């Protein structure tokens, strides 16, 4: 519908302008968002680089960690541009079927072997809870 198309257009313009967008009115609790932000900060900024690099993947869905300067938003919208100065961690929906789409492959998580067990569990639980809340 036209409202959805207009929303998409505004979101794309905001992402092109600032590289991020604040989205309100999702119905998600502030506690869920706060925990996900704390977990993301711990992983992307406080954890040792070996923790992040334990989550590198080469699959088409690009699950897990992407280091700074390795990808760019422009390519996603068919444009050319410099690589982004941003670290990323991606997850998505999963399927247990053997022949599932590459977009439904298992997510990658840091383990207690490279990070503390408590930190690894907090990160995974917080991010999975946030993802599940988005999908409701």
Tab-separated table of N, CA and C in Angstrom:
chain	number	residue	atom	x	y	z
A	1	UNK	N	0.824	-1.198	0.000
A	1	UNK	CA	0.000	0.000	0.000
A	1	UNK	C	0.871	1.265	0.000
A	2	UNK	N	0.265	2.396	-0.204
A	2	UNK	CA	1.042	3.640	-0.351
A	2	UNK	C	1.704	4.084	0.957
A	3	UNK	N	1.070	3.823	2.103
A	3	UNK	CA	1.664	4.207	3.393
A	3	UNK	C	2.942	3.400	3.643
A	4	UNK	N	2.898	2.129	3.302
A	4	UNK	CA	4.071	1.279	3.480
A	4	UNK	C	5.204	1.708	2.541
A	5	UNK	N	4.869	2.033	1.307
A	5	UNK	CA	5.871	2.493	0.340
A	5	UNK	C	6.501	3.810	0.804
A	6	UNK	N	5.687	4.704	1.324
A	6	UNK	CA	6.203	5.991	1.822
A	6	UNK	C	7.114	5.766	3.025
A	7	UNK	N	6.731	4.874	3.921
A	7	UNK	CA	7.556	4.547	5.085
A	7	UNK	C	8.905	3.975	4.637
A	8	UNK	N	8.884	3.079	3.665
A	8	UNK	CA	10.126	2.500	3.134
A	8	UNK	C	11.012	3.567	2.527
A	9	UNK	N	10.410	4.481	1.792
A	9	UNK	CA	11.166	5.564	1.160
A	9	UNK	C	11.819	6.461	2.208
A	10	UNK	N	11.071	6.808	3.261
A	10	UNK	CA	11.617	7.648	4.335
A	10	UNK	C	12.733	6.938	5.102
A	11	UNK	N	12.556	5.645	5.342
A	11	UNK	CA	13.579	4.872	6.045
A	11	UNK	C	14.864	4.809	5.219
A	12	UNK	N	14.743	4.529	3.936
A	12	UNK	CA	15.919	4.474	3.075
A	12	UNK	C	16.633	5.822	3.031
A	13	UNK	N	15.865	6.907	2.930
A	13	UNK	CA	16.473	8.240	2.905
A	13	UNK	C	17.234	8.514	4.203
A	14	UNK	N	16.651	8.130	5.341
A	14	UNK	CA	17.304	8.335	6.638
A	14	UNK	C	18.592	7.517	6.741
A	15	UNK	N	18.540	6.270	6.293
A	15	UNK	CA	19.734	5.418	6.341
A	15	UNK	C	20.837	5.964	5.443
A	16	UNK	N	20.467	6.467	4.268
A	16	UNK	CA	21.461	7.057	3.361
A	16	UNK	C	22.074	8.324	3.955
A	17	UNK	N	21.267	9.082	4.663
A	17	UNK	CA	21.725	10.359	5.228
A	17	UNK	C	22.613	10.159	6.456
A	18	UNK	N	22.162	9.375	7.422
A	18	UNK	CA	22.848	9.250	8.710
A	18	UNK	C	23.457	7.876	8.979
A	19	UNK	N	23.053	6.875	8.231
A	19	UNK	CA	23.571	5.534	8.460
A	19	UNK	C	22.816	4.758	9.518
A	20	UNK	N	21.818	5.366	10.131
A	20	UNK	CA	20.982	4.675	11.106
A	20	UNK	C	19.629	5.373	11.169
A	21	UNK	N	18.683	4.731	11.808
A	21	UNK	CA	17.352	5.310	11.963
A	21	UNK	C	16.781	4.886	13.304
A	22	UNK	N	16.076	5.774	13.948
A	22	UNK	CA	15.373	5.473	15.187
A	22	UNK	C	13.942	5.101	14.814
A	23	UNK	N	13.547	3.908	15.184
A	23	UNK	CA	12.204	3.434	14.850
A	23	UNK	C	11.406	3.333	16.132
A	24	UNK	N	10.275	3.992	16.145
A	24	UNK	CA	9.421	4.033	17.343
A	24	UNK	C	8.105	3.311	17.091
A	25	UNK	N	7.419	3.013	18.182
A	25	UNK	CA	6.091	2.438	18.082
A	25	UNK	C	6.070	0.972	17.690
A	26	UNK	N	7.109	0.237	18.053
A	26	UNK	CA	7.171	-1.180	17.698
A	26	UNK	C	6.388	-2.057	18.660
A	27	UNK	N	6.065	-1.519	19.833
A	27	UNK	CA	5.403	-2.319	20.857
A	27	UNK	C	6.380	-3.145	21.670
A	28	UNK	N	7.667	-3.032	21.359
A	28	UNK	CA	8.687	-3.774	22.092
A	28	UNK	C	8.991	-3.058	23.408
A	29	UNK	N	9.224	-3.809	24.463
A	29	UNK	CA	9.479	-3.191	25.764
A	29	UNK	C	10.843	-2.512	25.782
A	30	UNK	N	10.952	-1.455	26.561
A	30	UNK	CA	12.235	-0.756	26.680
A	30	UNK	C	13.267	-1.651	27.362
A	31	UNK	N	12.821	-2.563	28.234
A	31	UNK	CA	13.747	-3.488	28.903
A	31	UNK	C	14.399	-4.424	27.874
A	32	UNK	N	13.615	-4.923	26.932
A	32	UNK	CA	14.145	-5.793	25.878
A	32	UNK	C	15.169	-5.039	25.043
A	33	UNK	N	14.842	-3.810	24.670
A	33	UNK	CA	15.758	-2.985	23.870
A	33	UNK	C	17.030	-2.668	24.649
A	34	UNK	N	16.901	-2.311	25.904
A	34	UNK	CA	18.060	-1.970	26.732
A	34	UNK	C	19.007	-3.157	26.894
A	35	UNK	N	18.445	-4.350	27.141
A	35	UNK	CA	19.285	-5.540	27.281
A	35	UNK	C	20.020	-5.838	25.980
A	36	UNK	N	19.328	-5.706	24.853
A	36	UNK	CA	19.966	-5.968	23.554
A	36	UNK	C	21.072	-4.954	23.285
A	37	UNK	N	20.849	-3.702	23.657
A	37	UNK	CA	21.884	-2.677	23.477
A	37	UNK	C	23.091	-2.946	24.370
A	38	UNK	N	22.851	-3.339	25.624
A	38	UNK	CA	23.967	-3.676	26.525
A	38	UNK	C	24.754	-4.873	25.997
A	39	UNK	N	24.031	-5.880	25.515
A	39	UNK	CA	24.690	-7.074	24.978
A	39	UNK	C	25.488	-6.733	23.718
A	40	UNK	N	24.918	-5.915	22.852
A	40	UNK	CA	25.613	-5.502	21.624
A	40	UNK	C	26.864	-4.707	21.941
A	41	UNK	N	26.758	-3.789	22.885
A	41	UNK	CA	27.908	-2.987	23.286
A	41	UNK	C	29.018	-3.876	23.854
A	42	UNK	N	28.628	-4.836	24.683
A	42	UNK	CA	29.618	-5.743	25.272
A	42	UNK	C	30.348	-6.520	24.176
A	43	UNK	N	29.609	-7.010	23.190
A	43	UNK	CA	30.220	-7.793	22.123
A	43	UNK	C	31.057	-6.930	21.185
A	44	UNK	N	30.488	-5.830	20.713
A	44	UNK	CA	31.142	-5.023	19.677
A	44	UNK	C	32.240	-4.098	20.195
A	45	UNK	N	32.183	-3.714	21.475
A	45	UNK	CA	33.126	-2.708	21.963
A	45	UNK	C	33.955	-3.122	23.179
A	46	UNK	N	33.461	-4.044	23.980
A	46	UNK	CA	34.178	-4.408	25.203
A	46	UNK	C	34.912	-5.744	25.094
A	47	UNK	N	34.337	-6.674	24.358
A	47	UNK	CA	34.956	-8.005	24.236
A	47	UNK	C	36.239	-7.917	23.427
A	48	UNK	N	37.118	-8.873	23.670
A	48	UNK	CA	38.356	-8.966	22.910
A	48	UNK	C	38.037	-9.294	21.452
A	49	UNK	N	38.879	-8.866	20.547
A	49	UNK	CA	38.669	-9.124	19.116
A	49	UNK	C	38.551	-10.618	18.811
A	50	UNK	N	39.208	-11.470	19.586
A	50	UNK	CA	39.116	-12.923	19.342
A	50	UNK	C	37.690	-13.424	19.578
A	51	UNK	N	36.943	-12.777	20.476
A	51	UNK	CA	35.548	-13.146	20.698
A	51	UNK	C	34.746	-12.846	19.441
A	52	UNK	N	34.907	-11.632	18.915
A	52	UNK	CA	34.179	-11.246	17.707
A	52	UNK	C	34.574	-12.139	16.530
A	53	UNK	N	35.865	-12.365	16.354
A	53	UNK	CA	36.336	-13.147	15.204
A	53	UNK	C	35.920	-14.613	15.290
A	54	UNK	N	35.531	-15.076	16.471
A	54	UNK	CA	35.025	-16.448	16.590
A	54	UNK	C	33.660	-16.584	15.914
A	55	UNK	N	33.068	-15.458	15.545
A	55	UNK	CA	31.735	-15.443	14.933
A	55	UNK	C	31.764	-15.015	13.471
A	56	UNK	N	32.914	-15.090	12.818
A	56	UNK	CA	33.005	-14.789	11.385
A	56	UNK	C	32.433	-15.952	10.588
A	57	UNK	N	31.701	-15.654	9.519
A	57	UNK	CA	31.173	-16.694	8.634
A	57	UNK	C	31.390	-16.281	7.186
A	58	UNK	N	31.216	-17.227	6.301
A	58	UNK	CA	31.334	-16.943	4.873
A	58	UNK	C	30.042	-17.295	4.140
A	59	UNK	N	28.968	-17.558	4.878
A	59	UNK	CA	27.725	-17.942	4.218
A	59	UNK	C	27.075	-16.741	3.519
A	60	UNK	N	26.170	-17.010	2.600
A	60	UNK	CA	25.525	-15.942	1.828
A	60	UNK	C	24.686	-15.020	2.701
A	61	UNK	N	24.157	-15.523	3.795
A	61	UNK	CA	23.325	-14.702	4.673
A	61	UNK	C	24.168	-13.765	5.530
A	62	UNK	N	25.483	-13.994	5.567
A	62	UNK	CA	26.411	-13.155	6.333
A	62	UNK	C	26.037	-13.110	7.812
A	63	UNK	N	25.688	-14.257	8.373
A	63	UNK	CA	25.376	-14.338	9.799
A	63	UNK	C	26.637	-14.096	10.601
A	64	UNK	N	26.474	-13.589	11.812
A	64	UNK	CA	27.609	-13.392	12.702
A	64	UNK	C	28.246	-12.030	12.548
A	65	UNK	N	29.535	-11.973	12.791
A	65	UNK	CA	30.284	-10.725	12.878
A	65	UNK	C	30.857	-10.286	11.529
A	66	UNK	N	30.741	-8.997	11.259
A	66	UNK	CA	31.401	-8.369	10.107
A	66	UNK	C	32.260	-7.242	10.637
A	67	UNK	N	33.575	-7.329	10.492
A	67	UNK	CA	34.472	-6.278	10.993
A	67	UNK	C	34.290	-4.948	10.256
A	68	UNK	N	34.768	-3.903	10.867
A	68	UNK	CA	34.694	-2.566	10.294
A	68	UNK	C	35.405	-2.533	8.937
A	69	UNK	N	34.796	-1.857	7.980
A	69	UNK	CA	35.413	-1.656	6.678
A	69	UNK	C	35.356	-2.838	5.733
A	70	UNK	N	34.487	-3.823	5.999
A	70	UNK	CA	34.433	-5.006	5.139
A	70	UNK	C	33.188	-5.066	4.261
A	71	UNK	N	32.203	-4.219	4.511
A	71	UNK	CA	30.955	-4.225	3.744
A	71	UNK	C	30.483	-2.793	3.551
A	72	UNK	N	29.504	-2.639	2.641
A	72	UNK	CA	28.922	-1.309	2.513
A	72	UNK	C	27.435	-1.394	2.216
A	73	UNK	N	26.722	-0.407	2.743
A	73	UNK	CA	25.278	-0.325	2.562
A	73	UNK	C	24.932	-0.054	1.105
A	74	UNK	N	25.764	0.726	0.423
A	74	UNK	CA	25.487	1.107	-0.964
A	74	UNK	C	25.255	-0.120	-1.847
A	75	UNK	N	26.039	-1.169	-1.642
A	75	UNK	CA	25.909	-2.360	-2.488
A	75	UNK	C	24.550	-3.034	-2.314
A	76	UNK	N	23.944	-2.875	-1.144
A	76	UNK	CA	22.632	-3.487	-0.905
A	76	UNK	C	21.524	-2.816	-1.707
A	77	UNK	N	21.753	-1.578	-2.104
A	77	UNK	CA	20.734	-0.859	-2.867
A	77	UNK	C	21.186	-0.618	-4.306
A	78	UNK	N	22.199	-1.396	-4.745
A	78	UNK	CA	22.643	-1.346	-6.119
A	78	UNK	C	23.530	-0.172	-6.485
A	79	UNK	N	24.145	0.443	-5.507
A	79	UNK	CA	25.031	1.573	-5.767
A	79	UNK	C	26.462	1.205	-5.398
A	80	UNK	N	27.408	2.024	-5.841
A	80	UNK	CA	28.809	1.832	-5.478
A	80	UNK	C	29.156	2.826	-4.388
A	81	UNK	N	30.014	2.403	-3.478
A	81	UNK	CA	30.422	3.288	-2.393
A	81	UNK	C	31.555	2.672	-1.608
A	82	UNK	N	32.150	3.482	-0.765
A	82	UNK	CA	33.213	2.998	0.102
A	82	UNK	C	32.634	2.072	1.155
A	83	UNK	N	33.478	1.187	1.675
A	83	UNK	CA	33.021	0.309	2.745
A	83	UNK	C	32.697	1.128	3.989
A	84	UNK	N	31.713	0.662	4.736
A	84	UNK	CA	31.222	1.363	5.913
A	84	UNK	C	32.193	1.238	7.082
A	85	UNK	N	32.276	2.298	7.860
A	85	UNK	CA	33.105	2.292	9.069
A	85	UNK	C	32.248	1.865	10.244
A	86	UNK	N	31.781	0.621	10.190
A	86	UNK	CA	30.886	0.094	11.215
A	86	UNK	C	31.130	-1.407	11.389
A	87	UNK	N	31.043	-1.852	12.628
A	87	UNK	CA	31.082	-3.282	12.934
A	87	UNK	C	29.632	-3.759	12.956
A	88	UNK	N	29.412	-4.998	12.542
A	88	UNK	CA	28.046	-5.521	12.489
A	88	UNK	C	27.995	-6.928	13.073
A	89	UNK	N	26.819	-7.273	13.583
A	89	UNK	CA	26.548	-8.638	14.010
A	89	UNK	C	25.148	-8.969	13.532
A	90	UNK	N	25.024	-9.980	12.686
A	90	UNK	CA	23.727	-10.314	12.099
A	90	UNK	C	23.229	-11.669	12.577
A	91	UNK	N	21.920	-11.706	12.810
A	91	UNK	CA	21.242	-12.979	13.036
A	91	UNK	C	19.986	-12.961	12.178
A	92	UNK	N	19.329	-14.086	12.095
A	92	UNK	CA	18.092	-14.167	11.334
A	92	UNK	C	17.326	-15.410	11.709
A	93	UNK	N	16.215	-15.605	11.022
A	93	UNK	CA	15.408	-16.790	11.251
A	93	UNK	C	16.183	-18.040	10.859
A	94	UNK	N	15.900	-19.134	11.539
A	94	UNK	CA	16.616	-20.392	11.304
A	94	UNK	C	15.645	-21.492	10.909
A	95	UNK	N	16.148	-22.473	10.178
A	95	UNK	CA	15.374	-23.659	9.841
A	95	UNK	C	16.219	-24.878	10.166
A	96	UNK	N	15.580	-25.900	10.678
A	96	UNK	CA	16.300	-27.138	10.988
A	96	UNK	C	16.308	-28.089	9.779
A	97	UNK	N	15.604	-27.730	8.710
A	97	UNK	CA	15.572	-28.568	7.510
A	97	UNK	C	16.923	-28.560	6.824
A	98	UNK	N	17.351	-29.731	6.381
A	98	UNK	CA	18.664	-29.870	5.751
A	98	UNK	C	18.776	-29.072	4.455
A	99	UNK	N	17.707	-28.965	3.695
A	99	UNK	CA	17.744	-28.287	2.402
A	99	UNK	C	17.133	-26.885	2.478
A	100	UNK	N	17.217	-26.264	3.624
A	100	UNK	CA	16.633	-24.931	3.809
A	100	UNK	C	17.426	-23.894	3.020
A	101	UNK	N	16.775	-22.799	2.743
A	101	UNK	CA	17.410	-21.670	2.062
A	101	UNK	C	18.649	-21.213	2.826
A	102	UNK	N	19.624	-20.675	2.101
A	102	UNK	CA	20.833	-20.160	2.761
A	102	UNK	C	20.482	-19.007	3.698
A	103	UNK	N	19.335	-18.388	3.500
A	103	UNK	CA	18.917	-17.293	4.375
A	103	UNK	C	18.351	-17.792	5.700
A	104	UNK	N	18.211	-19.109	5.847
A	104	UNK	CA	17.674	-19.692	7.080
A	104	UNK	C	18.695	-20.584	7.778
A	105	UNK	N	19.964	-20.350	7.524
A	105	UNK	CA	21.027	-21.131	8.150
A	105	UNK	C	21.125	-20.797	9.632
A	106	UNK	N	21.770	-21.667	10.404
A	106	UNK	CA	21.901	-21.404	11.852
A	106	UNK	C	22.689	-20.125	12.134
A	107	UNK	N	22.318	-19.467	13.209
A	107	UNK	CA	23.057	-18.290	13.665
A	107	UNK	C	24.360	-18.735	14.318
A	108	UNK	N	25.294	-17.818	14.405
A	108	UNK	CA	26.613	-18.086	14.983
A	108	UNK	C	26.728	-17.272	16.270
A	109	UNK	N	27.187	-17.931	17.340
A	109	UNK	CA	27.270	-17.263	18.639
A	109	UNK	C	28.644	-17.460	19.265
A	110	UNK	N	29.115	-16.490	20.021
A	110	UNK	CA	30.381	-16.698	20.747
A	110	UNK	C	30.165	-17.737	21.843
A	111	UNK	N	31.191	-18.505	22.117
A	111	UNK	CA	31.082	-19.551	23.141
A	111	UNK	C	31.796	-19.120	24.418
A	112	UNK	N	31.539	-19.878	25.464
A	112	UNK	CA	32.217	-19.656	26.736
A	112	UNK	C	33.692	-20.004	26.680
A	113	UNK	N	34.128	-20.619	25.600
A	113	UNK	CA	35.545	-20.948	25.441
A	113	UNK	C	36.379	-19.723	25.056
A	114	UNK	N	35.743	-18.760	24.354
A	114	UNK	CA	36.474	-17.556	23.930
A	114	UNK	C	36.067	-16.315	24.726
A	115	UNK	N	34.933	-16.385	25.383
A	115	UNK	CA	34.404	-15.309	26.213
A	115	UNK	C	34.004	-15.977	27.513
A	116	UNK	N	33.624	-15.242	28.529
A	116	UNK	CA	33.145	-15.943	29.727
A	116	UNK	C	31.799	-16.581	29.408
A	117	UNK	N	31.502	-17.686	30.072
A	117	UNK	CA	30.227	-18.368	29.848
A	117	UNK	C	29.057	-17.421	30.134
A	118	UNK	N	29.178	-16.652	31.198
A	118	UNK	CA	28.123	-15.704	31.570
A	118	UNK	C	27.912	-14.655	30.473
A	119	UNK	N	28.995	-14.089	29.946
A	119	UNK	CA	28.892	-13.064	28.896
A	119	UNK	C	28.314	-13.658	27.616
A	120	UNK	N	28.757	-14.857	27.240
A	120	UNK	CA	28.265	-15.503	26.022
A	120	UNK	C	26.772	-15.801	26.134
A	121	UNK	N	26.338	-16.293	27.296
A	121	UNK	CA	24.917	-16.591	27.500
A	121	UNK	C	24.079	-15.315	27.501
A	122	UNK	N	24.555	-14.260	28.178
A	122	UNK	CA	23.818	-12.994	28.215
A	122	UNK	C	23.654	-12.439	26.807
A	123	UNK	N	24.724	-12.468	26.029
A	123	UNK	CA	24.668	-11.952	24.662
A	123	UNK	C	23.638	-12.728	23.838
A	124	UNK	N	23.756	-14.045	23.822
A	124	UNK	CA	22.848	-14.854	23.000
A	124	UNK	C	21.392	-14.698	23.448
A	125	UNK	N	21.142	-14.807	24.735
A	125	UNK	CA	19.764	-14.708	25.220
A	125	UNK	C	19.162	-13.344	24.938
A	126	UNK	N	19.930	-12.281	25.156
A	126	UNK	CA	19.426	-10.925	24.940
A	126	UNK	C	19.128	-10.664	23.468
A	127	UNK	N	20.026	-11.091	22.594
A	127	UNK	CA	19.852	-10.849	21.163
A	127	UNK	C	18.735	-11.730	20.599
A	128	UNK	N	18.657	-12.982	21.019
A	128	UNK	CA	17.564	-13.846	20.554
A	128	UNK	C	16.206	-13.316	21.025
A	129	UNK	N	16.144	-12.852	22.264
A	129	UNK	CA	14.893	-12.303	22.789
A	129	UNK	C	14.481	-11.065	21.996
A	130	UNK	N	15.429	-10.202	21.694
A	130	UNK	CA	15.148	-9.002	20.898
A	130	UNK	C	14.661	-9.400	19.493
A	131	UNK	N	15.331	-10.359	18.852
A	131	UNK	CA	14.939	-10.808	17.522
A	131	UNK	C	13.526	-11.382	17.561
A	132	UNK	N	13.234	-12.238	18.542
A	132	UNK	CA	11.912	-12.826	18.667
A	132	UNK	C	10.832	-11.754	18.861
A	133	UNK	N	11.155	-10.730	19.669
A	133	UNK	CA	10.195	-9.643	19.895
A	133	UNK	C	9.931	-8.868	18.595
A	134	UNK	N	10.937	-8.711	17.763
A	134	UNK	CA	10.763	-8.017	16.479
A	134	UNK	C	9.844	-8.802	15.556
A	135	UNK	N	9.894	-10.117	15.644
A	135	UNK	CA	9.161	-10.962	14.717
A	135	UNK	C	7.711	-11.193	15.128
A	136	UNK	N	7.301	-10.692	16.269
A	136	UNK	CA	5.915	-10.904	16.715
A	136	UNK	C	4.956	-10.074	15.905
